Amino acid sequence: MSTTNQPALFDLPVPSGSGGNGRPSQAASGGGSAPARPPRGAWTPNGREAAPTAFPLAAVETAGDADPMAGLAPDWAEALAPVAGKIRSLLAELAAERDAGAGILPAPGNILRAFTRPLSGVKVLLLGQDPYPTPGHAVGLSFSVDAAVRPLPRSLGNIYRELKADLDIDPPAHGDLSAWADQGVLLMNRVLTVEAGNAGSHRGRGWEEITSLAVEAVASRKLADGSHAPLVAILWGRDAQSVVPLLHGAPRIESVHPSPLSASKGFFGSRPFSRTNMLLKAQGATPVDWRLEAVR
């Protein structure tokens, strides 16, 4: 589906069969109840799911003056090596601005948080635009907030509303989406930082080059038989939809952003969660359990 200036609802239903890369050629509609909780693991070169490898966030959070790349999952560090110098330079610039009194979000230890879980385990790309500009909200995972945040951001409230309508899943009181990330949902923003209170303020500073490479790394993974590893891209809003040429034909689900300014223009009713699971199953992958348990 093209990403024009008109609000995009989502791609047309997937026909039987698959595209030339062994992937469904376009997104499918679908519904039904939430799936049973699936096993969690990473895709290995032979296409089977292996036990996940833990990469603690603390390695990033406590890095201090250490190399920021040291806290990334090893396969992410390798994939992002061509822009490692750019990452270090950009983080140094932001640190200097922060030292001068600027409010930079998220906290330094969370800026690269999306890359602390293995690249090999990614099966869904859920791409946002930039972090929440409200202090205390941005945590380095797109659309997610800390479990203690109240009230929830309105965009996240709209995501929960659609989750209920799509899969009849009652959302939790909290906004911590890390359980999705644990299952291979890459919660990444197009731009990884923002000035507090100024949405979109860090567009054009260099993050787009870095996240473009990350998208290409996800989309270009191959299995032992030469086919692409299972992947579904969920693209909400024009910023996210700008990566379509980088997806190597991976099936995608597009709509307007869940922001209160646009959600009623195509996000509500788009059923992204059930459709993502249909597309994953069509590629032989385990569906995502979209339920979010209460955080204790």
PDB file of C-alpha atoms in Angstrom:
ATOM      1  CA  MET A   1       0.000   0.000   0.000  1.00  0.00           C
ATOM      2  CA  SER A   2       1.328   3.382  -0.853  1.00  0.00           C
ATOM      3  CA  THR A   3       1.900   5.931   1.844  1.00  0.00           C
ATOM      4  CA  THR A   4       0.386   9.052   0.404  1.00  0.00           C
ATOM      5  CA  ASN A   5      -0.858  12.152   2.174  1.00  0.00           C
ATOM      6  CA  GLN A   6      -4.219  10.494   2.603  1.00  0.00           C
ATOM      7  CA  PRO A   7      -4.757   8.631   5.900  1.00  0.00           C
ATOM      8  CA  ALA A   8      -3.885   4.983   5.317  1.00  0.00           C
ATOM      9  CA  LEU A   9      -6.085   2.390   6.956  1.00  0.00           C
ATOM     10  CA  PHE A  10      -4.090  -0.735   6.221  1.00  0.00           C
ATOM     11  CA  ASP A  11      -3.032  -3.013   3.420  1.00  0.00           C
ATOM     12  CA  LEU A  12      -5.571  -5.121   1.638  1.00  0.00           C
ATOM     13  CA  PRO A  13      -6.297  -8.673   2.835  1.00  0.00           C
ATOM     14  CA  VAL A  14      -3.608 -11.191   2.007  1.00  0.00           C
ATOM     15  CA  PRO A  15      -4.468 -13.607  -0.784  1.00  0.00           C
ATOM     16  CA  SER A  16      -3.679 -17.266  -0.499  1.00  0.00           C
ATOM     17  CA  GLY A  17      -0.041 -18.025  -1.109  1.00  0.00           C
ATOM     18  CA  SER A  18       2.943 -15.842  -0.393  1.00  0.00           C
ATOM     19  CA  GLY A  19       5.208 -13.319  -1.983  1.00  0.00           C
ATOM     20  CA  GLY A  20       8.415 -14.055  -3.758  1.00  0.00           C
ATOM     21  CA  ASN A  21      10.398 -14.017  -0.515  1.00  0.00           C
ATOM     22  CA  GLY A  22       8.316 -16.702   1.154  1.00  0.00           C
ATOM     23  CA  ARG A  23       6.372 -14.011   3.004  1.00  0.00           C
ATOM     24  CA  PRO A  24       2.688 -13.172   2.603  1.00  0.00           C
ATOM     25  CA  SER A  25       2.530 -10.515  -0.074  1.00  0.00           C
ATOM     26  CA  GLN A  26       0.398  -8.079   1.926  1.00  0.00           C
ATOM     27  CA  ALA A  27      -1.335  -7.705   5.258  1.00  0.00           C
ATOM     28  CA  ALA A  28      -4.440  -9.717   6.109  1.00  0.00           C
ATOM     29  CA  SER A  29      -7.576  -8.863   7.996  1.00  0.00           C
ATOM     30  CA  GLY A  30      -8.605 -11.078  10.843  1.00  0.00           C
ATOM     31  CA  GLY A  31      -9.922 -11.319  14.364  1.00  0.00           C
ATOM     32  CA  GLY A  32     -10.719 -13.807  17.034  1.00  0.00           C
ATOM     33  CA  SER A  33      -9.699 -14.255  20.596  1.00  0.00           C
ATOM     34  CA  ALA A  34      -6.227 -13.838  22.028  1.00  0.00           C
ATOM     35  CA  PRO A  35      -3.936 -16.829  21.423  1.00  0.00           C
ATOM     36  CA  ALA A  36      -2.643 -19.040  24.162  1.00  0.00           C
ATOM     37  CA  ARG A  37       0.579 -17.694  25.653  1.00  0.00           C
ATOM     38  CA  PRO A  38       3.297 -18.809  23.225  1.00  0.00           C
ATOM     39  CA  PRO A  39       6.800 -19.925  24.026  1.00  0.00           C
ATOM     40  CA  ARG A  40       9.338 -17.154  23.724  1.00  0.00           C
ATOM     41  CA  GLY A  41      12.556 -17.441  21.789  1.00  0.00           C
ATOM     42  CA  ALA A  42      14.725 -16.280  18.973  1.00  0.00           C
ATOM     43  CA  TRP A  43      14.810 -17.396  15.367  1.00  0.00           C
ATOM     44  CA  THR A  44      17.857 -19.468  14.598  1.00  0.00           C
ATOM     45  CA  PRO A  45      19.303 -19.866  11.090  1.00  0.00           C
ATOM     46  CA  ASN A  46      17.394 -23.117  10.583  1.00  0.00           C
ATOM     47  CA  GLY A  47      14.091 -21.393  11.253  1.00  0.00           C
ATOM     48  CA  ARG A  48      13.450 -22.900  14.649  1.00  0.00           C
ATOM     49  CA  GLU A  49      12.915 -20.932  17.812  1.00  0.00           C
ATOM     50  CA  ALA A  50      15.656 -21.214  20.389  1.00  0.00           C
ATOM     51  CA  ALA A  51      15.657 -20.283  24.051  1.00  0.00           C
ATOM     52  CA  PRO A  52      16.012 -16.509  24.465  1.00  0.00           C
ATOM     53  CA  THR A  53      19.252 -15.001  25.637  1.00  0.00           C
ATOM     54  CA  ALA A  54      18.985 -12.357  28.338  1.00  0.00           C
ATOM     55  CA  PHE A  55      20.785  -9.060  27.908  1.00  0.00           C
ATOM     56  CA  PRO A  56      20.162  -7.020  31.051  1.00  0.00           C
ATOM     57  CA  LEU A  57      19.112  -3.422  30.649  1.00  0.00           C
ATOM     58  CA  ALA A  58      21.350  -2.601  33.615  1.00  0.00           C
ATOM     59  CA  ALA A  59      24.334  -2.912  31.302  1.00  0.00           C
ATOM     60  CA  VAL A  60      23.082   0.158  29.474  1.00  0.00           C
ATOM     61  CA  GLU A  61      21.667   2.019  32.456  1.00  0.00           C
ATOM     62  CA  THR A  62      24.867   1.881  34.471  1.00  0.00           C
ATOM     63  CA  ALA A  63      27.300   2.380  31.634  1.00  0.00           C
ATOM     64  CA  GLY A  64      28.157   5.953  32.658  1.00  0.00           C
ATOM     65  CA  ASP A  65      31.108   7.063  30.547  1.00  0.00           C
ATOM     66  CA  ALA A  66      31.589   3.579  29.108  1.00  0.00           C
ATOM     67  CA  ASP A  67      31.038   2.825  25.440  1.00  0.00           C
ATOM     68  CA  PRO A  68      27.244   3.028  24.913  1.00  0.00           C
ATOM     69  CA  MET A  69      27.445   0.193  22.389  1.00  0.00           C
ATOM     70  CA  ALA A  70      28.635  -2.171  25.126  1.00  0.00           C
ATOM     71  CA  GLY A  71      25.129  -2.564  26.519  1.00  0.00           C
ATOM     72  CA  LEU A  72      23.562  -3.712  23.262  1.00  0.00           C
ATOM     73  CA  ALA A  73      22.756  -7.302  22.392  1.00  0.00           C
ATOM     74  CA  PRO A  74      25.795  -8.636  20.516  1.00  0.00           C
ATOM     75  CA  ASP A  75      23.969  -9.099  17.217  1.00  0.00           C
ATOM     76  CA  TRP A  76      22.588  -5.569  17.418  1.00  0.00           C
ATOM     77  CA  ALA A  77      26.050  -4.193  18.164  1.00  0.00           C
ATOM     78  CA  GLU A  78      27.311  -5.954  15.045  1.00  0.00           C
ATOM     79  CA  ALA A  79      24.410  -4.758  12.892  1.00  0.00           C
ATOM     80  CA  LEU A  80      24.818  -1.151  14.027  1.00  0.00           C
ATOM     81  CA  ALA A  81      28.614  -1.147  13.794  1.00  0.00           C
ATOM     82  CA  PRO A  82      28.599   0.942  10.567  1.00  0.00           C
ATOM     83  CA  VAL A  83      26.921   3.797  12.494  1.00  0.00           C
ATOM     84  CA  ALA A  84      28.577   3.233  15.867  1.00  0.00           C
ATOM     85  CA  GLY A  85      30.634   6.401  15.468  1.00  0.00           C
ATOM     86  CA  LYS A  86      27.474   8.358  14.635  1.00  0.00           C
ATOM     87  CA  ILE A  87      25.742   6.965  17.720  1.00  0.00           C
ATOM     88  CA  ARG A  88      28.643   7.890  19.996  1.00  0.00           C
ATOM     89  CA  SER A  89      28.885  11.370  18.518  1.00  0.00           C
ATOM     90  CA  LEU A  90      25.176  12.030  18.818  1.00  0.00           C
ATOM     91  CA  LEU A  91      25.031  10.761  22.396  1.00  0.00           C
ATOM     92  CA  ALA A  92      28.007  12.971  23.286  1.00  0.00           C
ATOM     93  CA  GLU A  93      26.226  16.009  21.826  1.00  0.00           C
ATOM     94  CA  LEU A  94      23.099  15.223  23.811  1.00  0.00           C
ATOM     95  CA  ALA A  95      25.101  14.705  27.000  1.00  0.00           C
ATOM     96  CA  ALA A  96      26.666  18.142  26.567  1.00  0.00           C
ATOM     97  CA  GLU A  97      23.238  19.698  26.060  1.00  0.00           C
ATOM     98  CA  ARG A  98      21.928  17.914  29.120  1.00  0.00           C
ATOM     99  CA  ASP A  99      24.869  19.152  31.171  1.00  0.00           C
ATOM    100  CA  ALA A 100      24.037  22.673  30.002  1.00  0.00           C
ATOM    101  CA  GLY A 101      20.518  22.324  31.378  1.00  0.00           C
ATOM    102  CA  ALA A 102      18.506  20.982  28.451  1.00  0.00           C
ATOM    103  CA  GLY A 103      15.814  18.412  29.150  1.00  0.00           C
ATOM    104  CA  ILE A 104      16.616  15.431  26.934  1.00  0.00           C
ATOM    105  CA  LEU A 105      14.323  12.398  26.950  1.00  0.00           C
ATOM    106  CA  PRO A 106      14.527   9.513  27.617  1.00  0.00           C
ATOM    107  CA  ALA A 107      17.159   9.116  30.334  1.00  0.00           C
ATOM    108  CA  PRO A 108      20.635   8.368  28.917  1.00  0.00           C
ATOM    109  CA  GLY A 109      20.514   4.708  29.892  1.00  0.00           C
ATOM    110  CA  ASN A 110      17.253   4.175  27.998  1.00  0.00           C
ATOM    111  CA  ILE A 111      18.085   5.825  24.667  1.00  0.00           C
ATOM    112  CA  LEU A 112      19.309   2.562  23.096  1.00  0.00           C
ATOM    113  CA  ARG A 113      17.027   0.295  25.114  1.00  0.00           C
ATOM    114  CA  ALA A 114      15.262  -1.111  22.044  1.00  0.00           C
ATOM    115  CA  PHE A 115      18.530  -2.798  21.065  1.00  0.00           C
ATOM    116  CA  THR A 116      19.201  -4.640  24.336  1.00  0.00           C
ATOM    117  CA  ARG A 117      17.128  -7.660  23.307  1.00  0.00           C
ATOM    118  CA  PRO A 118      18.501  -9.905  20.538  1.00  0.00           C
ATOM    119  CA  LEU A 119      18.018  -8.868  16.937  1.00  0.00           C
ATOM    120  CA  SER A 120      17.658 -12.571  16.135  1.00  0.00           C
ATOM    121  CA  GLY A 121      14.456 -12.723  18.165  1.00  0.00           C
ATOM    122  CA  VAL A 122      12.603  -9.906  16.396  1.00  0.00           C
ATOM    123  CA  LYS A 123       9.480 -10.953  14.518  1.00  0.00           C
ATOM    124  CA  VAL A 124       7.385  -7.762  14.735  1.00  0.00           C
ATOM    125  CA  LEU A 125       8.576  -4.217  14.095  1.00  0.00           C
ATOM    126  CA  LEU A 126       6.275  -1.719  15.837  1.00  0.00           C
ATOM    127  CA  LEU A 127       7.665   1.622  14.786  1.00  0.00           C
ATOM    128  CA  GLY A 128       6.824   4.889  16.491  1.00  0.00           C
ATOM    129  CA  GLN A 129       7.855   8.427  15.592  1.00  0.00           C
ATOM    130  CA  ASP A 130       9.747   9.860  18.574  1.00  0.00           C
ATOM    131  CA  PRO A 131       9.668   9.501  22.373  1.00  0.00           C
ATOM    132  CA  TYR A 132       6.927  10.969  24.524  1.00  0.00           C
ATOM    133  CA  PRO A 133       7.941  14.585  25.273  1.00  0.00           C
ATOM    134  CA  THR A 134       6.350  14.570  28.738  1.00  0.00           C
ATOM    135  CA  PRO A 135       9.008  14.161  31.442  1.00  0.00           C
ATOM    136  CA  GLY A 136       8.718  10.761  33.098  1.00  0.00           C
ATOM    137  CA  HIS A 137       6.998   9.100  30.147  1.00  0.00           C
ATOM    138  CA  ALA A 138       9.732   8.107  27.667  1.00  0.00           C
ATOM    139  CA  VAL A 139      11.480   4.822  28.504  1.00  0.00           C
ATOM    140  CA  GLY A 140      13.226   3.921  25.253  1.00  0.00           C
ATOM    141  CA  LEU A 141      10.522   1.582  23.925  1.00  0.00           C
ATOM    142  CA  SER A 142       8.008   3.057  21.499  1.00  0.00           C
ATOM    143  CA  PHE A 143       4.593   3.784  23.035  1.00  0.00           C
ATOM    144  CA  SER A 144       5.613   2.219  26.375  1.00  0.00           C
ATOM    145  CA  VAL A 145       5.871   4.015  29.723  1.00  0.00           C
ATOM    146  CA  ASP A 146       7.030   3.011  33.171  1.00  0.00           C
ATOM    147  CA  ALA A 147       4.510   0.864  35.030  1.00  0.00           C
ATOM    148  CA  ALA A 148       4.011   3.584  37.651  1.00  0.00           C
ATOM    149  CA  VAL A 149       2.983   6.328  35.197  1.00  0.00           C
ATOM    150  CA  ARG A 150      -0.558   7.672  35.650  1.00  0.00           C
ATOM    151  CA  PRO A 151      -2.496   8.786  33.738  1.00  0.00           C
ATOM    152  CA  LEU A 152      -1.413   6.909  30.636  1.00  0.00           C
ATOM    153  CA  PRO A 153      -0.490   8.872  27.503  1.00  0.00           C
ATOM    154  CA  ARG A 154      -3.534   9.299  25.317  1.00  0.00           C
ATOM    155  CA  SER A 155      -1.919   7.541  22.348  1.00  0.00           C
ATOM    156  CA  LEU A 156      -1.322   4.485  24.511  1.00  0.00           C
ATOM    157  CA  GLY A 157      -4.895   4.667  25.763  1.00  0.00           C
ATOM    158  CA  ASN A 158      -6.058   4.526  22.148  1.00  0.00           C
ATOM    159  CA  ILE A 159      -3.798   1.519  21.495  1.00  0.00           C
ATOM    160  CA  TYR A 160      -5.407  -0.250  24.444  1.00  0.00           C
ATOM    161  CA  ARG A 161      -8.872   0.668  23.162  1.00  0.00           C
ATOM    162  CA  GLU A 162      -8.079  -0.938  19.801  1.00  0.00           C
ATOM    163  CA  LEU A 163      -6.564  -3.981  21.533  1.00  0.00           C
ATOM    164  CA  LYS A 164      -9.849  -4.485  23.371  1.00  0.00           C
ATOM    165  CA  ALA A 165     -11.902  -4.054  20.201  1.00  0.00           C
ATOM    166  CA  ASP A 166      -9.647  -6.328  18.172  1.00  0.00           C
ATOM    167  CA  LEU A 167      -8.942  -9.235  20.537  1.00  0.00           C
ATOM    168  CA  ASP A 168     -11.247  -8.525  23.497  1.00  0.00           C
ATOM    169  CA  ILE A 169      -8.213  -8.131  25.734  1.00  0.00           C
ATOM    170  CA  ASP A 170      -8.801  -6.027  28.807  1.00  0.00           C
ATOM    171  CA  PRO A 171      -5.859  -3.651  29.115  1.00  0.00           C
ATOM    172  CA  PRO A 172      -3.993  -3.335  32.377  1.00  0.00           C
ATOM    173  CA  ALA A 173      -3.872  -0.158  34.429  1.00  0.00           C
ATOM    174  CA  HIS A 174      -0.174   0.247  33.613  1.00  0.00           C
ATOM    175  CA  GLY A 175       1.527   1.168  30.331  1.00  0.00           C
ATOM    176  CA  ASP A 176       4.593  -1.079  30.460  1.00  0.00           C
ATOM    177  CA  LEU A 177       4.801  -2.856  27.088  1.00  0.00           C
ATOM    178  CA  SER A 178       8.053  -4.690  27.807  1.00  0.00           C
ATOM    179  CA  ALA A 179       6.210  -8.037  27.785  1.00  0.00           C
ATOM    180  CA  TRP A 180       5.652  -7.476  24.064  1.00  0.00           C
ATOM    181  CA  ALA A 181       9.353  -6.755  23.583  1.00  0.00           C
ATOM    182  CA  ASP A 182      10.153  -9.996  25.417  1.00  0.00           C
ATOM    183  CA  GLN A 183       8.271 -11.866  22.677  1.00  0.00           C
ATOM    184  CA  GLY A 184      10.146 -10.324  19.777  1.00  0.00           C
ATOM    185  CA  VAL A 185       8.205  -7.104  19.200  1.00  0.00           C
ATOM    186  CA  LEU A 186      10.795  -4.420  18.430  1.00  0.00           C
ATOM    187  CA  LEU A 187       9.363  -1.279  20.024  1.00  0.00           C
ATOM    188  CA  MET A 188      11.520   1.306  18.285  1.00  0.00           C
ATOM    189  CA  ASN A 189      10.979   4.959  17.501  1.00  0.00           C
ATOM    190  CA  ARG A 190      12.117   6.508  14.231  1.00  0.00           C
ATOM    191  CA  VAL A 191      13.894   9.180  16.301  1.00  0.00           C
ATOM    192  CA  LEU A 192      15.315   8.020  19.619  1.00  0.00           C
ATOM    193  CA  THR A 193      15.391  11.262  21.631  1.00  0.00           C
ATOM    194  CA  VAL A 194      13.353  14.431  22.108  1.00  0.00           C
ATOM    195  CA  GLU A 195      13.560  17.700  23.989  1.00  0.00           C
ATOM    196  CA  ALA A 196      11.207  17.728  26.964  1.00  0.00           C
ATOM    197  CA  GLY A 197       7.957  19.428  26.052  1.00  0.00           C
ATOM    198  CA  ASN A 198       8.829  19.779  22.366  1.00  0.00           C
ATOM    199  CA  ALA A 199       7.564  16.860  20.283  1.00  0.00           C
ATOM    200  CA  GLY A 200       9.538  16.184  17.123  1.00  0.00           C
ATOM    201  CA  SER A 201      12.374  18.462  18.190  1.00  0.00           C
ATOM    202  CA  HIS A 202      15.144  15.965  17.381  1.00  0.00           C
ATOM    203  CA  ARG A 203      14.016  15.083  13.884  1.00  0.00           C
ATOM    204  CA  GLY A 204      16.828  15.571  11.423  1.00  0.00           C
ATOM    205  CA  ARG A 205      19.589  15.312  14.026  1.00  0.00           C
ATOM    206  CA  GLY A 206      20.830  11.976  12.753  1.00  0.00           C
ATOM    207  CA  TRP A 207      18.716   9.306  14.402  1.00  0.00           C
ATOM    208  CA  GLU A 208      16.933   8.528  11.141  1.00  0.00           C
ATOM    209  CA  GLU A 209      20.149   7.198   9.599  1.00  0.00           C
ATOM    210  CA  ILE A 210      20.639   4.923  12.596  1.00  0.00           C
ATOM    211  CA  THR A 211      17.102   3.605  12.760  1.00  0.00           C
ATOM    212  CA  SER A 212      17.027   3.106   8.991  1.00  0.00           C
ATOM    213  CA  LEU A 213      19.988   0.773   9.350  1.00  0.00           C
ATOM    214  CA  ALA A 214      18.203  -0.981  12.206  1.00  0.00           C
ATOM    215  CA  VAL A 215      15.114  -1.533  10.052  1.00  0.00           C
ATOM    216  CA  GLU A 216      17.240  -2.897   7.224  1.00  0.00           C
ATOM    217  CA  ALA A 217      19.006  -5.225   9.666  1.00  0.00           C
ATOM    218  CA  VAL A 218      15.671  -6.623  10.836  1.00  0.00           C
ATOM    219  CA  ALA A 219      14.234  -6.976   7.347  1.00  0.00           C
ATOM    220  CA  SER A 220      17.294  -8.547   5.712  1.00  0.00           C
ATOM    221  CA  ARG A 221      17.754 -11.522   8.063  1.00  0.00           C
ATOM    222  CA  LYS A 222      17.746 -14.859   6.256  1.00  0.00           C
ATOM    223  CA  LEU A 223      17.026 -18.440   7.275  1.00  0.00           C
ATOM    224  CA  ALA A 224      19.173 -21.397   6.270  1.00  0.00           C
ATOM    225  CA  ASP A 225      17.070 -22.007   3.163  1.00  0.00           C
ATOM    226  CA  GLY A 226      17.665 -18.446   1.965  1.00  0.00           C
ATOM    227  CA  SER A 227      14.179 -17.180   2.749  1.00  0.00           C
ATOM    228  CA  HIS A 228      13.604 -14.130   4.891  1.00  0.00           C
ATOM    229  CA  ALA A 229      13.107 -14.628   8.620  1.00  0.00           C
ATOM    230  CA  PRO A 230       9.485 -14.069   9.703  1.00  0.00           C
ATOM    231  CA  LEU A 231       8.616 -10.411  10.137  1.00  0.00           C
ATOM    232  CA  VAL A 232       5.554  -8.173  10.275  1.00  0.00           C
ATOM    233  CA  ALA A 233       5.906  -4.390  10.336  1.00  0.00           C
ATOM    234  CA  ILE A 234       3.286  -2.274  12.116  1.00  0.00           C
ATOM    235  CA  LEU A 235       3.615   1.286  10.858  1.00  0.00           C
ATOM    236  CA  TRP A 236       1.504   3.943  12.557  1.00  0.00           C
ATOM    237  CA  GLY A 237       1.823   7.384  11.008  1.00  0.00           C
ATOM    238  CA  ARG A 238       3.854   8.922   8.200  1.00  0.00           C
ATOM    239  CA  ASP A 239       7.166   8.898  10.041  1.00  0.00           C
ATOM    240  CA  ALA A 240       6.927   5.148  10.520  1.00  0.00           C
ATOM    241  CA  GLN A 241       5.679   4.568   6.978  1.00  0.00           C
ATOM    242  CA  SER A 242       8.784   6.259   5.569  1.00  0.00           C
ATOM    243  CA  VAL A 243      10.701   2.991   6.110  1.00  0.00           C
ATOM    244  CA  VAL A 244       8.581   0.949   3.676  1.00  0.00           C
ATOM    245  CA  PRO A 245      11.343   0.882   1.018  1.00  0.00           C
ATOM    246  CA  LEU A 246      13.690  -0.666   3.602  1.00  0.00           C
ATOM    247  CA  LEU A 247      11.464  -3.637   4.442  1.00  0.00           C
ATOM    248  CA  HIS A 248      12.460  -5.939   1.569  1.00  0.00           C
ATOM    249  CA  GLY A 249       8.833  -6.841   0.923  1.00  0.00           C
ATOM    250  CA  ALA A 250       7.968  -7.815   4.497  1.00  0.00           C
ATOM    251  CA  PRO A 251       4.226  -7.710   5.115  1.00  0.00           C
ATOM    252  CA  ARG A 252       3.122  -4.543   6.820  1.00  0.00           C
ATOM    253  CA  ILE A 253       0.092  -3.097   8.544  1.00  0.00           C
ATOM    254  CA  GLU A 254      -0.305   0.633   8.122  1.00  0.00           C
ATOM    255  CA  SER A 255      -2.639   3.182   9.615  1.00  0.00           C
ATOM    256  CA  VAL A 256      -2.655   6.706  10.899  1.00  0.00           C
ATOM    257  CA  HIS A 257      -0.982   7.319  14.243  1.00  0.00           C
ATOM    258  CA  PRO A 258      -2.955   6.440  17.412  1.00  0.00           C
ATOM    259  CA  SER A 259      -2.650  10.048  18.573  1.00  0.00           C
ATOM    260  CA  PRO A 260      -5.948  11.645  19.661  1.00  0.00           C
ATOM    261  CA  LEU A 261      -5.530  13.970  16.683  1.00  0.00           C
ATOM    262  CA  SER A 262      -5.723  11.157  14.137  1.00  0.00           C
ATOM    263  CA  ALA A 263      -6.896   7.881  15.722  1.00  0.00           C
ATOM    264  CA  SER A 264     -10.480   8.316  14.532  1.00  0.00           C
ATOM    265  CA  LYS A 265      -9.268   8.708  10.935  1.00  0.00           C
ATOM    266  CA  GLY A 266      -8.225   5.095  10.433  1.00  0.00           C
ATOM    267  CA  PHE A 267      -6.482   3.714  13.497  1.00  0.00           C
ATOM    268  CA  PHE A 268      -9.643   2.603  15.257  1.00  0.00           C
ATOM    269  CA  GLY A 269     -10.951  -0.481  13.497  1.00  0.00           C
ATOM    270  CA  SER A 270      -7.640  -1.357  11.834  1.00  0.00           C
ATOM    271  CA  ARG A 271      -7.266  -4.545  13.954  1.00  0.00           C
ATOM    272  CA  PRO A 272      -3.464  -4.563  13.920  1.00  0.00           C
ATOM    273  CA  PHE A 273      -3.008  -7.169  16.629  1.00  0.00           C
ATOM    274  CA  SER A 274      -5.066 -10.005  15.176  1.00  0.00           C
ATOM    275  CA  ARG A 275      -3.823  -9.245  11.671  1.00  0.00           C
ATOM    276  CA  THR A 276      -0.214  -9.318  12.826  1.00  0.00           C
ATOM    277  CA  ASN A 277      -0.734 -12.759  14.331  1.00  0.00           C
ATOM    278  CA  MET A 278      -2.348 -14.058  11.142  1.00  0.00           C
ATOM    279  CA  LEU A 279       0.640 -12.849   9.149  1.00  0.00           C
ATOM    280  CA  LEU A 280       3.093 -14.383  11.609  1.00  0.00           C
ATOM    281  CA  LYS A 281       1.343 -17.748  11.462  1.00  0.00           C
ATOM    282  CA  ALA A 282       1.346 -17.593   7.656  1.00  0.00           C
ATOM    283  CA  GLN A 283       5.153 -17.366   7.887  1.00  0.00           C
ATOM    284  CA  GLY A 284       5.416 -20.252  10.337  1.00  0.00           C
ATOM    285  CA  ALA A 285       6.118 -18.032  13.355  1.00  0.00           C
ATOM    286  CA  THR A 286       4.567 -18.125  16.807  1.00  0.00           C
ATOM    287  CA  PRO A 287       1.915 -15.431  17.254  1.00  0.00           C
ATOM    288  CA  VAL A 288       2.338 -12.718  19.856  1.00  0.00           C
ATOM    289  CA  ASP A 289       0.429 -12.952  23.107  1.00  0.00           C
ATOM    290  CA  TRP A 290      -0.738  -9.354  23.317  1.00  0.00           C
ATOM    291  CA  ARG A 291      -2.052  -9.699  26.864  1.00  0.00           C
ATOM    292  CA  LEU A 292      -0.299  -7.569  29.466  1.00  0.00           C
ATOM    293  CA  GLU A 293      -0.377  -8.853  33.000  1.00  0.00           C
ATOM    294  CA  ALA A 294      -0.567  -6.634  36.049  1.00  0.00           C
ATOM    295  CA  VAL A 295       2.819  -5.439  37.241  1.00  0.00           C
ATOM    296  CA  ARG A 296       3.481  -6.206  40.890  1.00  0.00           C
TER     297      ARG A 296
END
